[in-house]
PDB file of C-alpha atoms in Angstrom:
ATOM      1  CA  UNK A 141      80.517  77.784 177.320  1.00 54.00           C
ATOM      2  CA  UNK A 142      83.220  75.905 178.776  1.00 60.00           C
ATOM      3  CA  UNK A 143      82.678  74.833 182.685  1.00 78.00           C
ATOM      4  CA  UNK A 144      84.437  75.995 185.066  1.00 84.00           C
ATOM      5  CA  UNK A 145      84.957  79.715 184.976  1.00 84.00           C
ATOM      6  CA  UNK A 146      88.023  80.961 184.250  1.00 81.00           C
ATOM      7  CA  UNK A 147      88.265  82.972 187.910  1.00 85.00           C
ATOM      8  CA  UNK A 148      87.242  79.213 189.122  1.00 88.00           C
ATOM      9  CA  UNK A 149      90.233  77.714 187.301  1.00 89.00           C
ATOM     10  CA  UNK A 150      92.853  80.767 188.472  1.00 88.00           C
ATOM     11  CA  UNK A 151      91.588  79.883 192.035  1.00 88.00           C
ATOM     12  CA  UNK A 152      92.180  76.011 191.970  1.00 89.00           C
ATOM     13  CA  UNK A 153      95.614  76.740 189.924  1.00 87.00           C
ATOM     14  CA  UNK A 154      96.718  79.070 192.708  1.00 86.00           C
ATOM     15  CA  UNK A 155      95.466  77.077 195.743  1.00 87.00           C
ATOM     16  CA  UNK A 156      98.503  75.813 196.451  1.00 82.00           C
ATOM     17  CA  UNK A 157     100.366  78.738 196.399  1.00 81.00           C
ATOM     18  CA  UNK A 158     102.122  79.830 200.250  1.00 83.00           C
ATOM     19  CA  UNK A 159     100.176  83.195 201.680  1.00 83.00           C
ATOM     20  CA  UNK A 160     103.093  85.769 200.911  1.00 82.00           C
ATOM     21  CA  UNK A 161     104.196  84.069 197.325  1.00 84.00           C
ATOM     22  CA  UNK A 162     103.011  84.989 193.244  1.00 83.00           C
ATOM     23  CA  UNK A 163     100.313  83.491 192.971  1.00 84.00           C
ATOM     24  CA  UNK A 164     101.153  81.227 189.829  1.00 84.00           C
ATOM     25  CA  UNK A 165      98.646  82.538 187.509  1.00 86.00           C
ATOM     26  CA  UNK A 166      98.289  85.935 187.548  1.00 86.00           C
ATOM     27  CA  UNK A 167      95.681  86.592 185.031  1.00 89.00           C
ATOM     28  CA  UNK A 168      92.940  86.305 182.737  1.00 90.00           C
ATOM     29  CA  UNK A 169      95.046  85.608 179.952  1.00 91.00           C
ATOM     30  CA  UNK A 170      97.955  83.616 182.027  1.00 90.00           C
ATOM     31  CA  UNK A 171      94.642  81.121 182.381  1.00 90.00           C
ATOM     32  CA  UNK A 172      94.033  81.264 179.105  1.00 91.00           C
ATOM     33  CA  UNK A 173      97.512  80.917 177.618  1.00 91.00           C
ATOM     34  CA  UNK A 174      98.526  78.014 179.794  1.00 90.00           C
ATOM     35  CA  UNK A 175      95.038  76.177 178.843  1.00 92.00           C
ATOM     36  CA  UNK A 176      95.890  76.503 175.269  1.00 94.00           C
ATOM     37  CA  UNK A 177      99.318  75.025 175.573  1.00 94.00           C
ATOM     38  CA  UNK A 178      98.106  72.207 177.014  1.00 94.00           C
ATOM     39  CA  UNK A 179      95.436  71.742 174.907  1.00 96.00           C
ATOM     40  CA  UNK A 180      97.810  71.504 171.596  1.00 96.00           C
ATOM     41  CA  UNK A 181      99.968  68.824 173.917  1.00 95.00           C
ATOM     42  CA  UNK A 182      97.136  66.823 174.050  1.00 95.00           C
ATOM     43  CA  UNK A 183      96.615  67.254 170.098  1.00 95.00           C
ATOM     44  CA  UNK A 184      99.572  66.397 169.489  1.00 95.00           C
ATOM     45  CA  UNK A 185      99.748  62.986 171.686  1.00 93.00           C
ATOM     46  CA  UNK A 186      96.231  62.314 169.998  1.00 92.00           C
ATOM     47  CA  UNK A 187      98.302  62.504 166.814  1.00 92.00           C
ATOM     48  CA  UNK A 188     100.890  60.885 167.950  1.00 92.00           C
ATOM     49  CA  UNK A 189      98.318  57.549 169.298  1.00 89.00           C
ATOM     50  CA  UNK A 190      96.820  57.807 165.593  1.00 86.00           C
ATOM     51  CA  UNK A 191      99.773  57.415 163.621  1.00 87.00           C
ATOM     52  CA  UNK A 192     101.049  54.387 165.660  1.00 81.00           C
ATOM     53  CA  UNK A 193      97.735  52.628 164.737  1.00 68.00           C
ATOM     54  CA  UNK A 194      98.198  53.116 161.267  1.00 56.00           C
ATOM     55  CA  UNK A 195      95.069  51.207 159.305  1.00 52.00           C
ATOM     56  CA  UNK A 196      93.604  49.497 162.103  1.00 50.00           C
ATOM     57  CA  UNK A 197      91.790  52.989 163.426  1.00 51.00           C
ATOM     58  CA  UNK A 198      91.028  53.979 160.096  1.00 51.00           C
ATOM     59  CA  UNK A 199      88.616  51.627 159.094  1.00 47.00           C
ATOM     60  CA  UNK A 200      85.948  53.093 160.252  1.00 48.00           C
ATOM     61  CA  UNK A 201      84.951  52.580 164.119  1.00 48.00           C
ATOM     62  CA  UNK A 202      86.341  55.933 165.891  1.00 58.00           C
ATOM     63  CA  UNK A 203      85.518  56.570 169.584  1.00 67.00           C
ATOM     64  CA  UNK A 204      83.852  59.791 170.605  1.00 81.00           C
ATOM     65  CA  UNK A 205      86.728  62.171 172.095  1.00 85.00           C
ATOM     66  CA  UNK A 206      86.600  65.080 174.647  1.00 89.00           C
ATOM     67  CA  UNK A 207      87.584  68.324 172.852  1.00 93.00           C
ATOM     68  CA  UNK A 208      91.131  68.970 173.430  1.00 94.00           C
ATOM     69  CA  UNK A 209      90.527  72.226 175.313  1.00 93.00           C
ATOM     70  CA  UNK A 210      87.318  70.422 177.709  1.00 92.00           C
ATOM     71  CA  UNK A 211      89.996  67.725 178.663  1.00 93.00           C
ATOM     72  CA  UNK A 212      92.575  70.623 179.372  1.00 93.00           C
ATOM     73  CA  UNK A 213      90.339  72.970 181.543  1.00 92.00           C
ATOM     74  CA  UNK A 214      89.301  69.511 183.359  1.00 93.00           C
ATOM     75  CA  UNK A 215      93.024  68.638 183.738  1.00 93.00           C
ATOM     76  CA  UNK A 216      93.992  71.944 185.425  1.00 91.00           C
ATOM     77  CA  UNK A 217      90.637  71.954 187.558  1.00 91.00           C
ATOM     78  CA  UNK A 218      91.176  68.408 189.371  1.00 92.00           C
ATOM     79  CA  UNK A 219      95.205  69.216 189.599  1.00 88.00           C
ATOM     80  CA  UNK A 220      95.995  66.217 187.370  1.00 91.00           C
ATOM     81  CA  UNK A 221      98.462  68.855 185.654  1.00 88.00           C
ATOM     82  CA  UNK A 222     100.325  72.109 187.022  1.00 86.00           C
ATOM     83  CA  UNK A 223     101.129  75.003 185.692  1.00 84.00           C
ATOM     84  CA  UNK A 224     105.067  75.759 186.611  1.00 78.00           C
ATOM     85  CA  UNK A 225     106.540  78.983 185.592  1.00 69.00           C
ATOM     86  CA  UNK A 226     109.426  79.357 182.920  1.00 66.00           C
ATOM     87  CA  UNK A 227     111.760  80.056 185.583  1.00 60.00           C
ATOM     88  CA  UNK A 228     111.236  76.436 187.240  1.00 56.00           C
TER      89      UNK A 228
END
């Protein structure tokens, strides 16, 4: 099980948010959603790295990596990314 909660996450997203305002995240599957996205971002910059190495990487000596979606929830939970909404 992935650390934090998901109600933890929703209430570090929405921190930020003025008393009065939408809350950015509105739900369980908002959380979820916009976790997801950002997880496949990172794939694809991890892909992206990779293929600019070309043979040097591939012979052999690979560093462990975070899981796309641990270094996602972590991202959203210490505000190093935000979650905007499609209208901004």
């Amino acid at each position: 099980m992935l650390h934090p909660s998901y109600s933890d996450l929703m209430t570090v997203v929405n921190s930020e948010v003025e008393p009065g305002e939408q809350p950015v995240v509105q739900s369980r599957y908002s959380i979820v959603m916009a976790t997801s996205k950002r997880a496949r971002q990172i794939i694809d910059e991890r892909i992206a790295e990779k293929s600019g190495e070309g043979k040097a990487q591939e012979s052999g000596q690979t560093k462990k990596e975070k899981k796309p979606l641990s270094v996602a929830i972590e991202e959203l939970y210490t505000s190093k990314v935000k979650i905007v909404g499609d209208d901004e």
